[in-house]
Short mmCIF file of C-alpha atoms in Angstrom, two decimals:
data_model
loop_
_atom_site.label_atom_id
_atom_site.label_comp_id
_atom_site.label_asym_id
_atom_site.label_seq_id
_atom_site.Cartn_x
_atom_site.Cartn_y
_atom_site.Cartn_z
CA MET A 291 -69.89 30.85 -39.51
CA SER A 292 -68.87 30.50 -43.19
CA ARG A 293 -66.27 27.98 -43.98
CA GLN A 294 -63.20 28.85 -46.02
CA PRO A 295 -63.00 27.00 -49.39
CA SER A 296 -60.08 24.52 -49.37
CA ALA A 297 -57.71 23.91 -52.36
CA SER A 298 -58.90 21.40 -54.71
CA PRO A 299 -56.73 18.19 -54.85
CA ARG A 300 -57.21 18.05 -58.60
CA GLY A 301 -55.76 21.40 -58.99
CA ALA A 302 -52.73 20.62 -56.87
CA ARG A 303 -52.10 17.33 -58.95
CA SER A 304 -52.34 19.40 -62.19
CA GLN A 305 -49.93 21.87 -60.82
CA ARG A 306 -47.43 19.10 -60.02
CA THR A 307 -47.93 17.47 -63.47
CA ARG A 308 -47.21 20.85 -65.20
CA SER A 309 -44.07 21.19 -63.11
CA SER A 310 -42.89 17.68 -63.99
CA SER A 311 -43.86 18.26 -67.63
CA ARG A 312 -41.63 21.41 -67.72
CA VAL A 313 -38.74 19.66 -66.10
CA ARG A 314 -38.98 16.83 -68.50
CA GLY A 315 -39.21 19.21 -71.32
CA TRP A 316 -36.15 21.01 -69.98
CA LEU A 317 -34.10 17.86 -69.77
CA ARG A 318 -35.22 16.71 -73.26
CA HIS A 319 -34.10 20.08 -74.75
CA HIS A 320 -30.74 19.74 -73.05
CA ARG A 321 -30.11 16.25 -74.28
CA ALA A 322 -31.25 17.26 -77.85
CA MET A 323 -28.89 20.31 -77.78
CA CYS A 324 -25.99 18.11 -76.40
CA LEU A 325 -26.42 15.57 -79.24
CA ASP A 326 -26.95 18.24 -81.92
CA SER A 327 -23.82 20.08 -80.89
CA ALA A 328 -21.79 16.87 -81.04
CA ARG A 329 -23.20 16.14 -84.59
CA ARG A 330 -22.34 19.58 -85.79
CA LEU A 331 -18.76 19.13 -84.59
CA LEU A 332 -18.60 15.57 -86.32
CA ARG A 333 -19.81 17.30 -89.60
CA ALA A 334 -16.51 19.46 -89.68
CA PRO A 335 -14.04 16.88 -88.38
CA VAL A 336 -10.97 18.77 -89.51
CA GLY A 337 -11.83 22.14 -88.14
CA SER A 338 -13.05 20.52 -84.83
CA LEU A 339 -9.82 18.53 -84.55
CA LEU A 340 -7.68 21.60 -85.18
CA THR A 341 -9.55 23.67 -82.56
CA MET A 342 -9.19 20.79 -79.99
CA LEU A 343 -5.44 20.27 -80.77
CA ALA A 344 -4.85 24.13 -80.14
CA ILE A 345 -6.68 23.52 -76.76
CA ALA A 346 -4.58 20.47 -76.06
CA ILE A 347 -1.26 22.18 -76.81
CA ALA A 348 -2.37 25.02 -74.43
CA LEU A 349 -3.09 22.67 -71.67
CA VAL A 350 -0.11 20.26 -72.13
CA LEU A 351 2.52 22.77 -71.01
CA PRO A 352 1.13 23.81 -67.67
CA ALA A 353 0.25 20.08 -67.09
CA ALA A 354 3.73 18.96 -67.87
CA LEU A 355 5.25 21.67 -65.55
CA TRP A 356 2.78 20.52 -62.77
CA LEU A 357 4.04 16.92 -63.21
CA ALA A 358 7.69 18.09 -62.99
CA LEU A 359 6.80 19.98 -59.82
CA ASP A 360 5.10 16.89 -58.40
CA SER A 361 8.39 14.95 -59.10
CA ALA A 362 10.29 17.67 -57.32
CA ARG A 363 8.08 17.54 -54.32
CA LEU A 364 8.72 13.70 -54.24
CA LEU A 365 12.48 14.25 -54.50
CA ASP A 366 12.30 16.95 -51.74
CA ALA A 367 10.54 14.59 -49.45
CA GLU A 368 13.22 11.93 -50.14
CA LEU A 369 15.99 14.51 -49.42
CA GLU A 370 14.32 15.72 -46.29
CA GLU A 371 14.32 12.09 -45.02
CA SER A 372 18.11 11.95 -45.65
CA ALA A 373 18.70 15.36 -43.81
CA THR A 374 21.21 14.74 -41.06
CA LEU A 375 23.35 16.56 -38.60
CA THR A 376 26.93 15.54 -37.56
CA VAL A 377 27.94 16.04 -34.03
CA TYR A 378 31.70 16.04 -33.53
CA LEU A 379 33.02 15.20 -30.00
CA GLU A 380 36.06 16.59 -28.32
CA HIS A 381 39.27 14.84 -28.97
CA HIS A 382 39.77 13.86 -25.28
CA VAL A 383 36.54 12.03 -25.18
CA ASP A 384 37.02 8.31 -25.01
CA ASP A 385 34.68 5.50 -26.29
CA ALA A 386 32.77 5.10 -22.83
CA GLN A 387 32.17 8.80 -22.63
CA ALA A 388 31.06 8.96 -26.31
CA GLU A 389 28.51 6.25 -25.73
CA ARG A 390 27.09 8.22 -22.67
CA ILE A 391 26.91 11.53 -24.93
CA ASP A 392 25.28 9.39 -27.63
CA GLU A 393 22.56 8.24 -25.24
CA ALA A 394 22.00 11.79 -24.05
CA VAL A 395 21.59 12.99 -27.68
CA ALA A 396 19.23 10.07 -28.62
CA ALA A 397 17.01 11.14 -25.59
CA HIS A 398 16.26 14.48 -27.15
CA GLU A 399 12.75 14.81 -28.17
CA GLY A 400 13.58 16.27 -31.48
CA ILE A 401 15.60 13.31 -32.73
CA VAL A 402 14.53 10.24 -34.53
CA ARG A 403 17.75 8.14 -34.17
CA THR A 404 21.46 8.50 -33.83
CA ARG A 405 24.59 6.47 -34.86
CA LEU A 406 27.81 6.68 -32.97
CA ILE A 407 30.91 6.61 -34.90
CA THR A 408 34.11 6.18 -32.78
CA ALA A 409 37.46 7.58 -33.60
CA ALA A 410 38.77 4.24 -34.84
CA GLU A 411 35.62 3.51 -36.95
CA GLY A 412 35.97 6.88 -38.45
CA MET A 413 39.53 6.42 -39.37
CA ALA A 414 38.71 2.93 -41.05
CA GLU A 415 35.92 4.58 -43.08
CA PHE A 416 38.24 7.37 -44.14
CA GLN A 417 41.07 4.88 -45.07
CA GLN A 418 38.56 2.95 -47.09
CA ALA A 419 37.01 5.87 -48.76
CA LEU A 420 40.44 7.29 -49.91
CA GLY A 421 42.44 4.04 -50.43
CA LEU A 422 45.30 5.31 -48.32
CA ALA A 423 45.26 2.68 -45.67
CA ASP A 424 49.19 2.11 -45.65
CA ALA A 425 49.98 5.85 -45.54
CA LEU A 426 47.35 6.55 -42.81
CA GLY A 427 48.34 3.55 -40.78
CA ARG A 428 51.68 5.07 -40.12
CA LEU A 429 50.23 7.86 -38.14
CA GLU A 430 50.92 7.52 -34.34
CA ASP A 431 47.73 9.27 -33.17
CA ASN A 432 44.37 9.20 -34.62
CA PRO A 433 43.46 12.85 -35.61
CA LEU A 434 39.83 12.06 -36.10
CA PRO A 435 37.31 12.60 -33.15
CA ALA A 436 34.28 10.49 -32.49
CA SER A 437 31.10 11.65 -34.00
CA ILE A 438 27.41 11.09 -34.01
CA VAL A 439 25.14 11.24 -36.97
CA VAL A 440 21.74 12.60 -35.92
CA VAL A 441 18.37 12.20 -37.99
CA PRO A 442 16.05 14.99 -36.85
CA ILE A 443 12.29 14.57 -36.60
CA ASP A 444 11.63 17.98 -38.32
CA PRO A 445 13.93 18.50 -41.28
CA ALA A 446 12.87 22.24 -41.71
CA PRO A 447 15.96 24.38 -41.77
CA GLU A 448 14.77 26.50 -38.88
CA ALA A 449 14.01 23.68 -36.67
CA VAL A 450 17.41 21.85 -37.58
CA ARG A 451 19.23 25.08 -36.70
CA GLU A 452 17.56 25.24 -33.40
CA LEU A 453 18.46 21.68 -32.71
CA ALA A 454 21.95 22.15 -33.65
CA SER A 455 22.43 25.13 -31.09
CA GLU A 456 20.92 22.74 -28.36
CA LEU A 457 23.31 19.92 -29.18
CA GLU A 458 26.35 22.23 -29.22
CA ALA A 459 25.49 23.07 -25.62
CA LEU A 460 26.05 19.64 -24.41
CA SER A 461 29.20 18.75 -22.47
CA GLY A 462 31.85 17.00 -24.55
CA VAL A 463 30.52 18.35 -27.91
CA ASP A 464 33.09 20.27 -30.05
CA GLU A 465 31.08 21.18 -33.05
CA VAL A 466 27.72 20.41 -34.86
CA ARG A 467 27.86 20.61 -38.63
CA LEU A 468 24.83 20.71 -40.85
CA ASP A 469 24.49 21.49 -44.63
CA LEU A 470 21.18 22.73 -45.41
CA ALA A 471 21.97 24.96 -48.36
CA TRP A 472 21.01 22.30 -50.90
CA LEU A 473 17.66 21.85 -49.10
CA GLU A 474 16.99 25.62 -49.12
CA ARG A 475 17.97 26.00 -52.71
CA LEU A 476 15.57 23.10 -53.66
CA ARG A 477 12.72 24.50 -51.67
CA ASN A 478 13.33 28.04 -53.33
CA LEU A 479 13.16 26.28 -56.82
CA ALA A 480 10.12 24.49 -55.80
CA GLU A 481 8.52 27.71 -54.81
CA LEU A 482 9.57 29.49 -58.07
CA GLY A 483 8.25 26.41 -60.06
CA SER A 484 4.83 26.66 -58.33
CA ARG A 485 4.42 30.27 -59.11
CA LEU A 486 5.68 29.71 -62.64
CA ALA A 487 3.16 26.82 -63.14
CA LEU A 488 0.35 29.04 -61.80
CA ALA A 489 1.30 31.81 -64.10
CA LEU A 490 1.53 29.47 -67.16
CA GLY A 491 -1.84 27.85 -66.05
CA VAL A 492 -3.61 31.17 -65.98
CA LEU A 493 -2.01 32.49 -69.19
CA PHE A 494 -2.78 29.28 -71.23
CA GLY A 495 -6.28 29.02 -69.63
CA LEU A 496 -6.87 32.44 -71.07
CA GLY A 497 -5.56 31.09 -74.17
CA VAL A 498 -8.08 28.31 -74.22
CA LEU A 499 -10.86 30.85 -73.57
CA LEU A 500 -9.75 32.89 -76.72
CA VAL A 501 -9.58 29.74 -78.80
CA VAL A 502 -12.90 28.49 -77.89
CA GLY A 503 -14.49 32.00 -77.84
CA ASN A 504 -13.26 32.81 -81.31
CA THR A 505 -14.53 29.44 -82.65
CA ILE A 506 -18.09 30.00 -81.02
CA ARG A 507 -18.28 33.58 -82.43
CA LEU A 508 -17.78 32.26 -85.86
CA ALA A 509 -20.53 29.73 -85.13
CA VAL A 510 -22.91 32.35 -83.87
CA GLU A 511 -22.26 34.50 -86.92
CA SER A 512 -22.92 31.66 -89.33
CA ARG A 513 -26.31 31.06 -87.56
CA ARG A 514 -27.22 34.64 -86.95
CA GLN A 515 -30.33 34.35 -89.22
CA GLU A 516 -31.54 31.36 -87.38
CA ILE A 517 -30.98 33.01 -84.12
CA GLU A 518 -32.99 36.12 -85.16
CA VAL A 519 -35.95 33.85 -86.18
CA VAL A 520 -36.10 31.91 -82.89
CA MET A 521 -35.79 35.07 -80.87
CA LEU A 522 -38.66 36.72 -83.02
CA ILE A 523 -40.90 33.85 -81.96
CA GLY A 524 -40.04 34.28 -78.21
CA ALA A 525 -36.91 32.22 -77.44
CA THR A 526 -35.02 33.45 -74.45
CA HIS A 527 -31.19 34.14 -74.34
CA GLY A 528 -30.78 30.92 -72.33
CA PHE A 529 -32.51 28.77 -75.05
CA VAL A 530 -30.35 30.30 -77.78
CA ARG A 531 -27.22 29.98 -75.76
CA ARG A 532 -27.65 26.42 -74.71
CA PRO A 533 -26.37 24.63 -77.97
CA PHE A 534 -23.21 26.81 -78.16
CA LEU A 535 -22.45 26.18 -74.61
CA TYR A 536 -22.50 22.52 -75.31
CA SER A 537 -20.42 22.97 -78.35
CA GLY A 538 -17.76 24.82 -76.17
CA ALA A 539 -17.91 21.93 -73.55
CA TRP A 540 -17.30 19.47 -76.46
CA TYR A 541 -14.39 21.39 -77.58
CA GLY A 542 -12.89 21.59 -74.18
CA LEU A 543 -13.52 17.91 -73.37
CA GLY A 544 -11.82 16.93 -76.80
CA GLY A 545 -8.90 19.21 -75.96
CA GLY A 546 -8.46 17.66 -72.66
CA LEU A 547 -8.49 14.21 -73.98
CA LEU A 548 -5.86 15.07 -76.59
CA ALA A 549 -3.72 16.75 -73.89
CA TRP A 550 -4.09 13.64 -71.82
CA GLY A 551 -2.93 11.48 -74.75
CA LEU A 552 -0.05 13.81 -75.44
CA LEU A 553 1.19 13.58 -71.88
CA GLY A 554 0.86 9.85 -71.87
CA LEU A 555 2.96 9.53 -75.01
CA GLY A 556 5.53 12.07 -73.66
CA ASN A 557 5.80 10.11 -70.49
CA GLN A 558 6.56 6.78 -72.42
CA TRP A 559 8.89 8.52 -74.75
CA LEU A 560 11.01 9.86 -71.95
CA ALA A 561 10.64 6.96 -69.50
CA MET A 562 13.51 4.90 -70.76
CA PRO A 563 16.30 7.62 -71.01
CA VAL A 564 15.21 9.01 -67.62
CA SER A 565 15.45 5.50 -66.10
CA ALA A 566 18.90 4.88 -67.72
CA LEU A 567 20.19 8.29 -66.40
CA ALA A 568 19.01 7.38 -62.82
CA ALA A 569 20.48 3.94 -63.20
CA SER A 570 23.91 5.44 -64.13
CA TYR A 571 23.87 7.26 -60.66
CA GLY A 572 22.90 4.11 -58.86
CA ALA A 573 19.16 5.05 -58.36
CA THR A 574 15.89 4.06 -59.48
CA TYR A 575 13.42 6.83 -60.79
CA THR A 576 10.14 6.82 -62.75
CA LEU A 577 8.38 9.77 -64.31
CA PRO A 578 5.21 10.78 -62.42
CA SER A 579 1.88 10.39 -64.40
CA LEU A 580 -1.46 12.03 -64.11
CA GLY A 581 -3.18 9.26 -62.47
CA PRO A 582 -7.02 8.93 -62.15
CA GLU A 583 -7.42 12.16 -60.01
CA GLY A 584 -5.10 14.18 -62.27
CA SER A 585 -6.71 12.93 -65.34
CA ALA A 586 -10.20 13.71 -63.97
CA THR A 587 -9.03 17.25 -63.03
CA LEU A 588 -7.38 17.91 -66.38
CA LEU A 589 -10.65 16.84 -68.22
CA LEU A 590 -12.83 18.75 -65.82
CA CYS A 591 -10.83 21.94 -66.17
CA SER A 592 -10.67 21.70 -69.94
CA THR A 593 -14.33 21.18 -70.19
CA LEU A 594 -15.20 24.13 -67.90
CA LEU A 595 -12.75 26.37 -69.77
CA GLY A 596 -14.52 25.45 -72.99
CA TRP A 597 -17.95 26.12 -71.59
CA LEU A 598 -16.83 29.41 -70.01
CA GLY A 599 -15.24 30.51 -73.22
CA ALA A 600 -18.46 29.65 -75.22
CA TRP A 601 -20.57 31.42 -72.64
CA ILE A 602 -18.51 34.64 -72.72
CA ALA A 603 -18.58 34.64 -76.61
CA VAL A 604 -22.25 34.05 -76.97
CA SER A 605 -23.38 36.34 -74.19
CA ARG A 606 -21.40 39.11 -76.00
CA HIS A 607 -22.71 38.49 -79.46
CA LEU A 608 -26.34 37.90 -78.42
CA ALA A 609 -26.44 41.42 -77.07
CA GLU A 610 -25.71 42.54 -80.55
CA VAL A 611 -28.27 40.36 -82.26
CA ARG A 612 -31.61 42.15 -82.81
CA PRO A 613 -34.62 40.35 -84.53
CA ARG A 614 -35.59 42.16 -87.64
#
């Protein structure tokens, strides 16, 4: 019986050597094109800076709106924590009955905590707020009922309305008042702002693509003869496209860095007046910043937009280039 010839170990080793050599050559070319594209940008600093500045301006506006929406979401969370219901008891309910109703309300599974305000305590707070202690002190009967301030677990308007209807069914409860109009308006504004930020992000993202694409198109036209020569000797489209893609990525990264710097300067410029305005209302507030994750997202998006704009421009013009 004849034996089948086995693969030569030397041939397998030479095949692995050729594969590793191709990978090293591919990496060397990428590194060379990355450095060469950076040098070309540095040789024309004014033009490169203007292109990056145009990209930065296109990125600053949606990024600033995103920060404003993030600030609104934080404010929304604080307002939700302060969302309360006021349960007014019937006038004939005395303090002992009010305490029992308060215990029944506090036992509800949808309530975080409650605070009982007796009729006397309510009158005292009313007198202090209006500064009419002498005039109100002459009243024979206290017209204010006892009340219970309720903090719900779920501050969503639908859940709060359902809780209010359940509390109104309790014995001794006269009325449950809740004011959720401000919360609904804030959420509607947040939804509008989110859609506006998305629309602006897409619009200005297209602007970045156009800026980078037009710049790369001019670079391709200026190097048309060089491209025709390298394609004549067998260069592939990927080989020709590679330096322009790195140029687009450099433009995008530079624009992202400038946008990051402009946002930081704007934050510092507005921090003092915003803090002074908040202090005048007895509150403390600081403008939100991008932070590490936001900064990385901004730079990554700007670099990808620059790369994509260059890829679209180069692919379109390479289809028109024919070696002569």
